[in-house]
Amino acid sequence: MTPNPNGEPDNAASDKIFKEKAAATWSDGQWKEMGGGGTVWDSIIYDPKTDLVLVGTGNGSPWNHRLRSGGKGDNLFLTSIVALKPDTGEYVWHYQTVPSESWDYTSVRTRSCRPIPSTWSHHRSISPRPWPQPATPARAIASHARTATSVTALAASIFQKCRAHR
């Protein structure tokens, strides 16, 4: 999940958020030739309570921040958890686990959404799932996601499959 190297829109749901937040966190560097990384794989879940698709993104490419982006910027949305609207792929929120990632870390470990009980309100948590894990529709969808070329198309595909498994 990286900006277009030419700074142009891709006509995808991500265009707006890349223009507003992510593009400014990328500087000139080898990411423009190598793609930048941030691949979405394995950690893709649908939370029916919030009606969000949550994706985990991989490390940067090249992994060294100085080579990738001149050592400048956080390089959104590398090593992040990103929440998307399932019908449109539109950005809702993100949490970047390792800004300016240079250690070949990822945020793609399989996760689950869980309620956090409290006396004043109900909150939800995204937690890593322990290994081994049972086969789930989201796990099967994750293998399909490795070949997806668009986060928007991926979110729509996941949403349809998750709704079919309710």
Tab-separated table of C-alpha atoms in Angstrom:
chain	number	residue	atom	x	y	z
A	1	MET	CA	0.000	0.000	0.000
A	2	THR	CA	2.190	2.763	-1.334
A	3	PRO	CA	1.468	5.958	-3.275
A	4	ASN	CA	1.700	6.113	-7.041
A	5	PRO	CA	5.395	6.844	-7.791
A	6	ASN	CA	4.394	9.619	-10.206
A	7	GLY	CA	2.104	11.247	-7.628
A	8	GLU	CA	-0.914	10.617	-9.856
A	9	PRO	CA	-4.263	9.109	-8.852
A	10	ASP	CA	-4.889	5.450	-9.716
A	11	ASN	CA	-8.681	5.908	-9.847
A	12	ALA	CA	-9.000	3.730	-6.755
A	13	ALA	CA	-10.693	4.285	-3.396
A	14	SER	CA	-7.231	4.857	-1.916
A	15	ASP	CA	-6.523	7.969	-4.029
A	16	LYS	CA	-8.043	10.385	-1.506
A	17	ILE	CA	-6.201	9.083	1.570
A	18	PHE	CA	-2.898	8.827	-0.274
A	19	LYS	CA	-3.243	12.452	-1.357
A	20	GLU	CA	-4.328	13.663	2.107
A	21	LYS	CA	-2.000	11.629	4.353
A	22	ALA	CA	0.364	9.132	2.785
A	23	ALA	CA	2.049	10.887	-0.144
A	24	ALA	CA	3.754	13.453	2.100
A	25	THR	CA	5.336	10.627	4.143
A	26	TRP	CA	7.263	9.302	1.122
A	27	SER	CA	10.363	11.007	-0.259
A	28	ASP	CA	12.477	10.307	-3.325
A	29	GLY	CA	14.221	6.959	-3.177
A	30	GLN	CA	14.404	3.447	-4.560
A	31	TRP	CA	10.776	2.739	-3.668
A	32	LYS	CA	9.804	4.374	-6.956
A	33	GLU	CA	11.654	1.647	-8.878
A	34	MET	CA	10.990	-1.250	-6.473
A	35	GLY	CA	7.374	-0.562	-5.509
A	36	GLY	CA	7.891	0.368	-1.860
A	37	GLY	CA	6.455	-2.774	-0.268
A	38	GLY	CA	3.506	-2.676	2.100
A	39	THR	CA	1.962	-5.788	0.601
A	40	VAL	CA	-1.341	-6.934	2.069
A	41	TRP	CA	-1.152	-10.647	2.905
A	42	ASP	CA	-2.378	-13.111	5.531
A	43	SER	CA	-3.837	-10.680	8.069
A	44	ILE	CA	-7.170	-9.826	6.473
A	45	ILE	CA	-10.292	-9.981	8.606
A	46	TYR	CA	-13.868	-8.792	8.440
A	47	ASP	CA	-15.468	-7.517	11.641
A	48	PRO	CA	-19.253	-7.782	11.321
A	49	LYS	CA	-19.796	-5.673	14.479
A	50	THR	CA	-18.080	-2.631	12.961
A	51	ASP	CA	-18.640	-3.604	9.306
A	52	LEU	CA	-14.956	-3.056	8.542
A	53	VAL	CA	-12.307	-5.017	6.682
A	54	LEU	CA	-9.001	-4.865	8.548
A	55	VAL	CA	-5.795	-5.552	6.635
A	56	GLY	CA	-2.241	-5.873	7.856
A	57	THR	CA	0.533	-4.598	5.610
A	58	GLY	CA	4.085	-5.796	5.126
A	59	ASN	CA	7.499	-4.249	5.385
A	60	GLY	CA	9.077	-1.737	3.038
A	61	SER	CA	10.979	-2.454	-0.143
A	62	PRO	CA	13.859	-1.958	-0.077
A	63	TRP	CA	13.730	-2.619	3.647
A	64	ASN	CA	16.364	0.050	4.454
A	65	HIS	CA	14.544	3.365	5.028
A	66	ARG	CA	17.532	5.419	3.821
A	67	LEU	CA	17.531	3.612	0.481
A	68	ARG	CA	13.763	3.357	0.199
A	69	SER	CA	12.850	6.970	0.963
A	70	GLY	CA	16.031	8.909	1.638
A	71	GLY	CA	15.568	8.294	5.377
A	72	LYS	CA	12.623	10.713	5.382
A	73	GLY	CA	8.989	10.264	6.392
A	74	ASP	CA	6.990	7.510	8.074
A	75	ASN	CA	6.158	5.816	4.747
A	76	LEU	CA	2.441	5.275	5.345
A	77	PHE	CA	1.000	2.577	5.140
A	78	LEU	CA	3.933	0.201	5.646
A	79	THR	CA	3.696	-2.134	8.682
A	80	SER	CA	0.179	-0.912	9.419
A	81	ILE	CA	-3.248	-2.148	10.311
A	82	VAL	CA	-5.664	-0.404	7.949
A	83	ALA	CA	-9.466	-0.366	8.318
A	84	LEU	CA	-11.529	-0.128	5.127
A	85	LYS	CA	-15.222	0.053	4.316
A	86	PRO	CA	-16.008	-3.324	2.741
A	87	ASP	CA	-18.423	-2.066	0.095
A	88	THR	CA	-16.115	0.600	-1.321
A	89	GLY	CA	-12.580	0.008	-0.019
A	90	GLU	CA	-12.644	3.540	1.417
A	91	TYR	CA	-10.114	4.293	4.191
A	92	VAL	CA	-11.511	4.596	7.747
A	93	TRP	CA	-8.449	4.529	10.045
A	94	HIS	CA	-4.978	3.059	10.413
A	95	TYR	CA	-2.359	2.279	13.017
A	96	GLN	CA	1.253	2.119	11.860
A	97	THR	CA	3.126	-0.292	14.128
A	98	VAL	CA	6.636	0.702	12.986
A	99	PRO	CA	6.924	4.185	11.400
A	100	SER	CA	9.847	4.490	8.950
A	101	GLU	CA	10.301	0.712	9.175
A	102	SER	CA	13.894	-0.432	8.481
A	103	TRP	CA	14.033	-3.795	10.258
A	104	ASP	CA	12.044	-5.993	7.860
A	105	TYR	CA	9.076	-6.083	10.259
A	106	THR	CA	5.506	-6.610	9.125
A	107	SER	CA	2.001	-6.206	10.542
A	108	VAL	CA	0.549	-9.237	8.845
A	109	ARG	CA	0.147	-11.712	11.697
A	110	THR	CA	-3.315	-13.259	11.741
A	111	ARG	CA	-5.643	-11.266	13.987
A	112	SER	CA	-9.133	-11.446	15.401
A	113	CYS	CA	-11.576	-8.823	16.662
A	114	ARG	CA	-12.742	-9.204	20.231
A	115	PRO	CA	-15.010	-7.239	22.543
A	116	ILE	CA	-13.492	-5.496	25.549
A	117	PRO	CA	-16.129	-5.341	28.269
A	118	SER	CA	-16.326	-2.159	30.277
A	119	THR	CA	-18.869	-0.567	32.566
A	120	TRP	CA	-19.323	2.615	30.552
A	121	SER	CA	-19.153	1.491	26.907
A	122	HIS	CA	-18.313	-1.321	24.556
A	123	HIS	CA	-14.978	-1.321	22.786
A	124	ARG	CA	-13.370	-3.729	20.342
A	125	SER	CA	-9.805	-4.914	20.199
A	126	ILE	CA	-7.710	-6.295	17.351
A	127	SER	CA	-5.577	-9.059	18.812
A	128	PRO	CA	-2.985	-11.395	17.321
A	129	ARG	CA	-4.298	-14.918	17.116
A	130	PRO	CA	-2.155	-17.659	18.618
A	131	TRP	CA	-0.780	-20.448	16.427
A	132	PRO	CA	-1.935	-22.950	15.383
A	133	GLN	CA	-5.234	-21.534	14.265
A	134	PRO	CA	-8.335	-23.198	12.916
A	135	ALA	CA	-9.264	-22.814	9.272
A	136	THR	CA	-11.656	-19.888	8.847
A	137	PRO	CA	-13.259	-18.138	5.882
A	138	ALA	CA	-10.920	-15.186	6.485
A	139	ARG	CA	-7.902	-17.528	6.281
A	140	ALA	CA	-9.111	-18.874	2.942
A	141	ILE	CA	-9.718	-15.348	1.719
A	142	ALA	CA	-6.175	-14.381	2.740
A	143	SER	CA	-4.708	-16.867	0.280
A	144	HIS	CA	-6.821	-15.261	-2.460
A	145	ALA	CA	-5.604	-11.829	-1.343
A	146	ARG	CA	-2.004	-12.598	-2.240
A	147	THR	CA	-2.925	-12.292	-5.900
A	148	ALA	CA	-5.130	-9.222	-5.588
A	149	THR	CA	-3.880	-6.115	-7.358
A	150	SER	CA	-6.162	-3.526	-5.832
A	151	VAL	CA	-7.047	-2.952	-2.191
A	152	THR	CA	-10.467	-1.758	-3.335
A	153	ALA	CA	-11.139	-4.945	-5.273
A	154	LEU	CA	-9.712	-6.960	-2.385
A	155	ALA	CA	-11.994	-5.321	0.180
A	156	ALA	CA	-15.067	-5.897	-1.985
A	157	SER	CA	-14.094	-9.531	-2.567
A	158	ILE	CA	-13.502	-10.170	1.140
A	159	PHE	CA	-16.764	-8.521	2.071
A	160	GLN	CA	-18.759	-10.694	-0.335
A	161	LYS	CA	-17.087	-13.886	0.876
A	162	CYS	CA	-17.489	-13.012	4.554
A	163	ARG	CA	-21.172	-12.189	4.109
A	164	ALA	CA	-21.627	-15.533	2.334
A	165	HIS	CA	-20.150	-17.324	5.391
A	166	ARG	CA	-22.365	-15.647	8.028
